[in-house]
């Protein structure tokens, strides 16, 4: 009964009601074998316990004040046989180069669309004018180039770029379009932190895919919201050698829908040093950090006490979550050769490895101590608030799609209008059947409270994306500064791209 009820709810969470299929009652469903794996050299099925690893791809970097990005279709060999059709920027086979920007610089972006489909590029987390933001309005037709310019105002931290065309975001993200942006500033640069890119400063985008028997990505927006095979920087069964010292990871959850409850295989303490919008005041020690799609954290992990030659795994501890946690839904009865059951996945409700780490010798100039203070943030508080609004997540019942305040995304409808320089309290209410990951463009905000419990210390910094569990309300406060327009809107939406594309998105104007 329980399983059946859960699988029915899982169906509803997809936003489309179909005939519910009773899931397997077997409790061994979580210990899957590599039955779908036809390739002993390039993938290990569910990643679990594999002895065959592939070296982690580290994206190349671009620096300066003028950046050329070209998105094109390509292929990548994930499995034996046919290569998988993918998208990548600048010739990458999946994902794109890492852009390194300096706070204060004025930058010129030249984004060329070499697809046969229209796209956009959104600079996720950036405080820039709406017309430069790369949301659904700034379309880039095939064979054309979009040339936004803006000044980099954000704090040092880890950001990213990705397509944001309404009804196409799910598809283009699934194909691999996206890339990291690292912003540098004087405060971060003055700290004793690991910052040798690819050596002790590792960008890590985590996203999973399901494969059809043809080896192509399965892209049914109703069915394929959770991949069966984890990719780390587009690498399946990834491993990396890291020096015996403090190492920094720039973590990005770029899953379609799955939350990641991250930790290390030996449950060691690690330290969160940034949220979406920059440094925390001080490192926050944790053994787990929960990341929803769109969220970033930078962490420090100390490998200084590990023996050279030792190994450990970065893992998602996703088993045993309650329903509503994205990725709790059950596993498919049969592994995917073709599309599996609604919201099933080989990785759902399991603990699975993301990156195998081999400890190597320390580098010269290794960082061997944890910094104390990082910066001094001045966050907005309830005392600063000049206007309040409440936004309800609606729909989703009886198989409907999700919406904000019963309005599905509509290009012609402005959901919210905000006065420039207002400090606003937004209460997002999720009296719903499923958790979401809410992202606001334009500004960085502070999470003030959660109805379901305390705001975790590791999410106490500047945020642009946050988890809202089912049945919970979350209060955030932001100041809407610098950029007003009575015509160009910013977006707010669920960052689960299936929910977003099916209507859980709205737009706000910041007006003079
Ligand atoms: Cu959602």
Short mmCIF file of N, CA and C in Angstrom, two decimals, residues 223-331:
data_model
loop_
_atom_site.label_atom_id
_atom_site.label_comp_id
_atom_site.label_asym_id
_atom_site.label_seq_id
_atom_site.Cartn_x
_atom_site.Cartn_y
_atom_site.Cartn_z
N UNK A 223 8.56 11.93 -17.90
CA UNK A 223 9.13 10.70 -17.33
C UNK A 223 10.54 10.91 -16.80
N UNK A 224 11.34 11.66 -17.54
CA UNK A 224 12.79 11.65 -17.30
C UNK A 224 13.25 12.83 -16.48
N UNK A 225 12.75 12.93 -15.27
CA UNK A 225 13.17 14.02 -14.42
C UNK A 225 14.33 13.65 -13.51
N UNK A 226 14.64 12.38 -13.47
CA UNK A 226 15.77 11.89 -12.67
C UNK A 226 16.61 10.97 -13.54
N UNK A 227 17.87 11.28 -13.70
CA UNK A 227 18.75 10.42 -14.48
C UNK A 227 19.13 9.17 -13.72
N UNK A 228 19.59 8.18 -14.48
CA UNK A 228 20.03 6.91 -13.90
C UNK A 228 21.54 6.86 -13.67
N UNK A 229 22.27 7.74 -14.35
CA UNK A 229 23.73 7.71 -14.29
C UNK A 229 24.25 9.10 -13.98
N UNK A 230 25.04 9.19 -12.92
CA UNK A 230 25.53 10.49 -12.49
C UNK A 230 26.72 10.93 -13.34
N UNK A 231 26.71 12.18 -13.71
CA UNK A 231 27.82 12.77 -14.44
C UNK A 231 28.43 13.88 -13.59
N UNK A 232 29.74 13.86 -13.47
CA UNK A 232 30.48 14.92 -12.77
C UNK A 232 31.29 15.66 -13.83
N UNK A 233 30.96 16.89 -14.07
CA UNK A 233 31.53 17.64 -15.20
C UNK A 233 31.36 16.85 -16.51
N UNK A 234 30.26 16.16 -16.63
CA UNK A 234 30.00 15.37 -17.83
C UNK A 234 30.74 14.05 -17.88
N UNK A 235 31.43 13.70 -16.81
CA UNK A 235 32.19 12.45 -16.76
C UNK A 235 31.42 11.42 -15.94
N UNK A 236 31.21 10.26 -16.54
CA UNK A 236 30.54 9.17 -15.83
C UNK A 236 31.58 8.41 -15.02
N UNK A 237 31.22 7.98 -13.81
CA UNK A 237 32.17 7.25 -12.94
C UNK A 237 33.47 8.04 -12.80
N UNK A 238 33.35 9.26 -12.35
CA UNK A 238 34.50 10.16 -12.38
C UNK A 238 35.45 9.91 -11.20
N UNK A 239 36.72 10.07 -11.48
CA UNK A 239 37.74 10.07 -10.42
C UNK A 239 38.67 11.25 -10.64
N UNK A 240 39.31 11.67 -9.53
CA UNK A 240 40.25 12.77 -9.62
C UNK A 240 41.33 12.55 -8.57
N UNK A 241 42.54 12.92 -8.89
CA UNK A 241 43.63 12.92 -7.90
C UNK A 241 43.72 14.31 -7.30
N UNK A 242 43.72 14.36 -5.98
CA UNK A 242 43.75 15.65 -5.30
C UNK A 242 44.88 15.65 -4.28
N UNK A 243 45.51 16.80 -4.09
CA UNK A 243 46.67 16.85 -3.20
C UNK A 243 46.28 16.78 -1.73
N UNK A 244 47.24 16.31 -0.97
CA UNK A 244 47.06 16.04 0.47
C UNK A 244 47.13 17.36 1.24
N UNK A 245 46.02 18.11 1.21
CA UNK A 245 45.96 19.46 1.79
C UNK A 245 44.49 19.89 1.74
N UNK A 246 44.21 21.12 2.13
CA UNK A 246 42.84 21.62 1.95
C UNK A 246 42.55 21.80 0.46
N UNK A 247 41.43 21.25 0.05
CA UNK A 247 40.98 21.35 -1.34
C UNK A 247 39.62 22.03 -1.35
N UNK A 248 39.43 22.87 -2.35
CA UNK A 248 38.16 23.59 -2.51
C UNK A 248 37.38 22.96 -3.65
N UNK A 249 36.11 22.72 -3.41
CA UNK A 249 35.20 22.33 -4.49
C UNK A 249 34.19 23.45 -4.70
N UNK A 250 33.94 23.75 -5.95
CA UNK A 250 32.85 24.67 -6.31
C UNK A 250 31.72 23.79 -6.83
N UNK A 251 30.76 23.52 -5.95
CA UNK A 251 29.71 22.54 -6.25
C UNK A 251 28.49 23.23 -6.84
N UNK A 252 27.98 22.63 -7.90
CA UNK A 252 26.74 23.09 -8.53
C UNK A 252 25.84 21.89 -8.75
N UNK A 253 24.65 21.95 -8.19
CA UNK A 253 23.64 20.95 -8.52
C UNK A 253 22.93 21.42 -9.79
N UNK A 254 23.22 20.75 -10.90
CA UNK A 254 22.55 21.07 -12.17
C UNK A 254 21.63 19.93 -12.58
N UNK A 255 21.14 19.19 -11.59
CA UNK A 255 20.14 18.17 -11.88
C UNK A 255 18.87 18.80 -12.46
N UNK A 256 18.09 18.01 -13.17
CA UNK A 256 16.79 18.47 -13.60
C UNK A 256 15.90 18.67 -12.37
N UNK A 257 15.83 17.68 -11.51
CA UNK A 257 14.90 17.78 -10.39
C UNK A 257 15.47 17.29 -9.06
N UNK A 258 16.51 16.45 -9.10
CA UNK A 258 16.95 15.76 -7.89
C UNK A 258 17.71 16.68 -6.93
N UNK A 259 17.34 16.63 -5.66
CA UNK A 259 18.15 17.22 -4.61
C UNK A 259 19.31 16.29 -4.30
N UNK A 260 20.41 16.85 -3.84
CA UNK A 260 21.58 16.05 -3.49
C UNK A 260 21.93 16.33 -2.03
N UNK A 261 21.94 15.29 -1.23
CA UNK A 261 22.29 15.39 0.18
C UNK A 261 23.75 14.94 0.30
N UNK A 262 24.65 15.90 0.14
CA UNK A 262 26.05 15.58 -0.13
C UNK A 262 26.87 15.38 1.14
N UNK A 263 27.83 14.49 1.04
CA UNK A 263 28.81 14.27 2.10
C UNK A 263 29.92 13.38 1.55
N UNK A 264 30.84 13.03 2.43
CA UNK A 264 31.94 12.16 2.03
C UNK A 264 31.72 10.76 2.60
N UNK A 265 32.31 9.78 1.93
CA UNK A 265 32.05 8.37 2.26
C UNK A 265 32.44 8.02 3.69
N UNK A 266 33.41 8.74 4.28
CA UNK A 266 33.79 8.46 5.67
C UNK A 266 33.12 9.44 6.64
N UNK A 267 32.16 10.18 6.13
CA UNK A 267 31.38 11.14 6.97
C UNK A 267 32.24 12.21 7.61
N UNK A 268 33.37 12.51 7.01
CA UNK A 268 34.23 13.56 7.58
C UNK A 268 33.54 14.92 7.53
N UNK A 269 33.94 15.78 8.45
CA UNK A 269 33.46 17.16 8.44
C UNK A 269 34.14 17.92 7.31
N UNK A 270 33.36 18.73 6.60
CA UNK A 270 33.91 19.65 5.62
C UNK A 270 33.30 21.02 5.88
N UNK A 271 33.73 22.03 5.13
CA UNK A 271 33.42 23.40 5.51
C UNK A 271 32.82 24.16 4.33
N UNK A 272 31.62 24.66 4.54
CA UNK A 272 30.97 25.49 3.53
C UNK A 272 31.50 26.91 3.68
N UNK A 273 32.05 27.47 2.60
CA UNK A 273 32.61 28.83 2.69
C UNK A 273 31.82 29.85 1.86
N UNK A 274 31.03 29.38 0.89
CA UNK A 274 30.19 30.33 0.16
C UNK A 274 28.78 29.78 0.00
N UNK A 275 27.85 30.67 -0.22
CA UNK A 275 26.52 30.35 -0.75
C UNK A 275 26.46 30.90 -2.18
N UNK A 276 25.28 30.90 -2.75
CA UNK A 276 25.12 31.32 -4.16
C UNK A 276 25.80 32.66 -4.46
N UNK A 277 25.66 33.60 -3.51
CA UNK A 277 26.07 34.98 -3.79
C UNK A 277 27.36 35.40 -3.12
N UNK A 278 28.19 34.46 -2.67
CA UNK A 278 29.50 34.84 -2.15
C UNK A 278 29.80 34.25 -0.79
N UNK A 279 30.89 34.77 -0.21
CA UNK A 279 31.43 34.21 1.03
C UNK A 279 30.45 34.33 2.19
N UNK A 280 30.43 33.31 3.02
CA UNK A 280 29.82 33.40 4.34
C UNK A 280 30.75 34.20 5.24
N UNK A 281 30.25 34.60 6.40
CA UNK A 281 31.11 35.34 7.33
C UNK A 281 32.28 34.47 7.81
N UNK A 282 32.01 33.19 7.96
CA UNK A 282 33.04 32.25 8.44
C UNK A 282 32.69 30.86 7.91
N UNK A 283 33.68 29.96 7.81
CA UNK A 283 33.36 28.60 7.37
C UNK A 283 32.37 27.93 8.30
N UNK A 284 31.48 27.14 7.75
CA UNK A 284 30.49 26.39 8.53
C UNK A 284 30.80 24.90 8.37
N UNK A 285 31.15 24.25 9.48
CA UNK A 285 31.46 22.83 9.44
C UNK A 285 30.20 21.99 9.37
N UNK A 286 30.21 21.01 8.48
CA UNK A 286 29.04 20.14 8.27
C UNK A 286 29.55 18.74 7.90
N UNK A 287 28.66 17.76 8.00
CA UNK A 287 28.94 16.46 7.40
C UNK A 287 28.03 16.20 6.20
N UNK A 288 26.97 17.01 6.09
CA UNK A 288 26.07 16.91 4.94
C UNK A 288 25.68 18.33 4.52
N UNK A 289 25.53 18.53 3.24
CA UNK A 289 24.94 19.76 2.74
C UNK A 289 23.94 19.39 1.66
N UNK A 290 22.75 19.92 1.80
CA UNK A 290 21.67 19.60 0.86
C UNK A 290 21.67 20.67 -0.23
N UNK A 291 21.72 20.22 -1.47
CA UNK A 291 21.73 21.15 -2.60
C UNK A 291 20.59 20.82 -3.54
N UNK A 292 19.83 21.86 -3.90
CA UNK A 292 18.74 21.72 -4.86
C UNK A 292 19.22 22.23 -6.22
N UNK A 293 18.51 21.87 -7.29
CA UNK A 293 18.92 22.32 -8.61
C UNK A 293 19.08 23.84 -8.68
N UNK A 294 20.23 24.28 -9.17
CA UNK A 294 20.54 25.69 -9.30
C UNK A 294 21.43 26.23 -8.20
N UNK A 295 21.46 25.55 -7.04
CA UNK A 295 22.24 26.06 -5.91
C UNK A 295 23.73 25.76 -6.08
N UNK A 296 24.55 26.66 -5.53
CA UNK A 296 25.99 26.44 -5.47
C UNK A 296 26.47 26.61 -4.03
N UNK A 297 27.45 25.83 -3.66
CA UNK A 297 28.27 26.10 -2.48
C UNK A 297 29.71 25.84 -2.86
N UNK A 298 30.61 26.60 -2.25
CA UNK A 298 32.01 26.23 -2.27
C UNK A 298 32.31 25.60 -0.92
N UNK A 299 33.05 24.50 -0.95
CA UNK A 299 33.41 23.82 0.29
C UNK A 299 34.93 23.64 0.35
N UNK A 300 35.43 23.53 1.57
CA UNK A 300 36.81 23.13 1.80
C UNK A 300 36.78 21.76 2.46
N UNK A 301 37.60 20.84 1.97
CA UNK A 301 37.75 19.54 2.62
C UNK A 301 39.23 19.32 2.86
N UNK A 302 39.54 18.86 4.05
CA UNK A 302 40.94 18.67 4.43
C UNK A 302 41.39 17.25 4.12
N UNK A 303 42.29 17.13 3.14
CA UNK A 303 42.88 15.83 2.82
C UNK A 303 44.27 15.70 3.45
N UNK A 304 44.62 16.63 4.33
CA UNK A 304 45.97 16.66 4.89
C UNK A 304 46.29 15.49 5.80
N UNK A 305 45.27 14.87 6.36
CA UNK A 305 45.51 13.72 7.25
C UNK A 305 45.36 12.39 6.52
N UNK A 306 45.07 12.44 5.23
CA UNK A 306 44.92 11.21 4.45
C UNK A 306 46.27 10.77 3.91
N UNK A 307 46.43 9.46 3.82
CA UNK A 307 47.67 8.92 3.27
C UNK A 307 47.67 9.09 1.75
N UNK A 308 48.84 9.36 1.21
CA UNK A 308 48.96 9.35 -0.25
C UNK A 308 48.61 7.94 -0.74
N UNK A 309 47.71 7.89 -1.71
CA UNK A 309 47.24 6.58 -2.20
C UNK A 309 45.90 6.18 -1.62
N UNK A 310 45.49 6.87 -0.54
CA UNK A 310 44.17 6.58 0.02
C UNK A 310 43.09 7.13 -0.91
N UNK A 311 41.86 6.71 -0.69
CA UNK A 311 40.77 7.22 -1.52
C UNK A 311 39.51 7.38 -0.69
N UNK A 312 38.66 8.22 -1.18
CA UNK A 312 37.34 8.44 -0.58
C UNK A 312 36.41 8.91 -1.69
N UNK A 313 35.12 8.92 -1.39
CA UNK A 313 34.14 9.34 -2.39
C UNK A 313 33.35 10.54 -1.89
N UNK A 314 33.10 11.48 -2.79
CA UNK A 314 32.01 12.44 -2.57
C UNK A 314 30.74 11.73 -3.00
N UNK A 315 29.74 11.75 -2.13
CA UNK A 315 28.53 10.95 -2.37
C UNK A 315 27.28 11.79 -2.15
N UNK A 316 26.21 11.32 -2.74
CA UNK A 316 24.87 11.80 -2.37
C UNK A 316 24.26 10.76 -1.43
N UNK A 317 23.90 11.20 -0.23
CA UNK A 317 23.25 10.31 0.74
C UNK A 317 21.74 10.55 0.62
N UNK A 318 21.19 9.99 -0.42
CA UNK A 318 19.79 10.29 -0.76
C UNK A 318 18.81 9.21 -0.34
N UNK A 319 19.28 8.18 0.35
CA UNK A 319 18.34 7.15 0.79
C UNK A 319 17.61 7.61 2.04
N UNK A 320 16.44 7.07 2.23
CA UNK A 320 15.71 7.29 3.48
C UNK A 320 15.08 8.66 3.64
N UNK A 321 14.99 9.42 2.57
CA UNK A 321 14.32 10.72 2.66
C UNK A 321 12.80 10.51 2.61
N UNK A 322 12.08 11.47 3.15
CA UNK A 322 10.63 11.35 3.12
C UNK A 322 10.10 11.84 1.77
N UNK A 323 8.87 11.45 1.44
CA UNK A 323 8.30 11.86 0.16
C UNK A 323 8.17 13.38 0.10
N UNK A 324 8.50 13.92 -1.04
CA UNK A 324 8.56 15.36 -1.21
C UNK A 324 9.99 15.81 -1.42
N UNK A 325 10.94 15.04 -0.89
CA UNK A 325 12.36 15.27 -1.19
C UNK A 325 12.59 14.84 -2.63
N UNK A 326 13.04 15.76 -3.47
CA UNK A 326 13.14 15.42 -4.90
C UNK A 326 14.20 14.35 -5.15
N UNK A 327 13.75 13.18 -5.52
CA UNK A 327 14.66 12.06 -5.73
C UNK A 327 14.41 10.94 -4.74
N UNK A 328 13.42 11.13 -3.89
CA UNK A 328 13.01 10.05 -2.98
C UNK A 328 12.21 8.97 -3.70
N UNK A 329 11.57 9.33 -4.79
CA UNK A 329 10.69 8.39 -5.47
C UNK A 329 11.45 7.11 -5.82
N UNK A 330 10.71 6.04 -6.00
CA UNK A 330 11.32 4.72 -6.10
C UNK A 330 12.08 4.49 -7.38
N UNK A 331 12.67 3.31 -7.43
CA UNK A 331 13.46 2.93 -8.59
C UNK A 331 12.57 2.25 -9.62
#
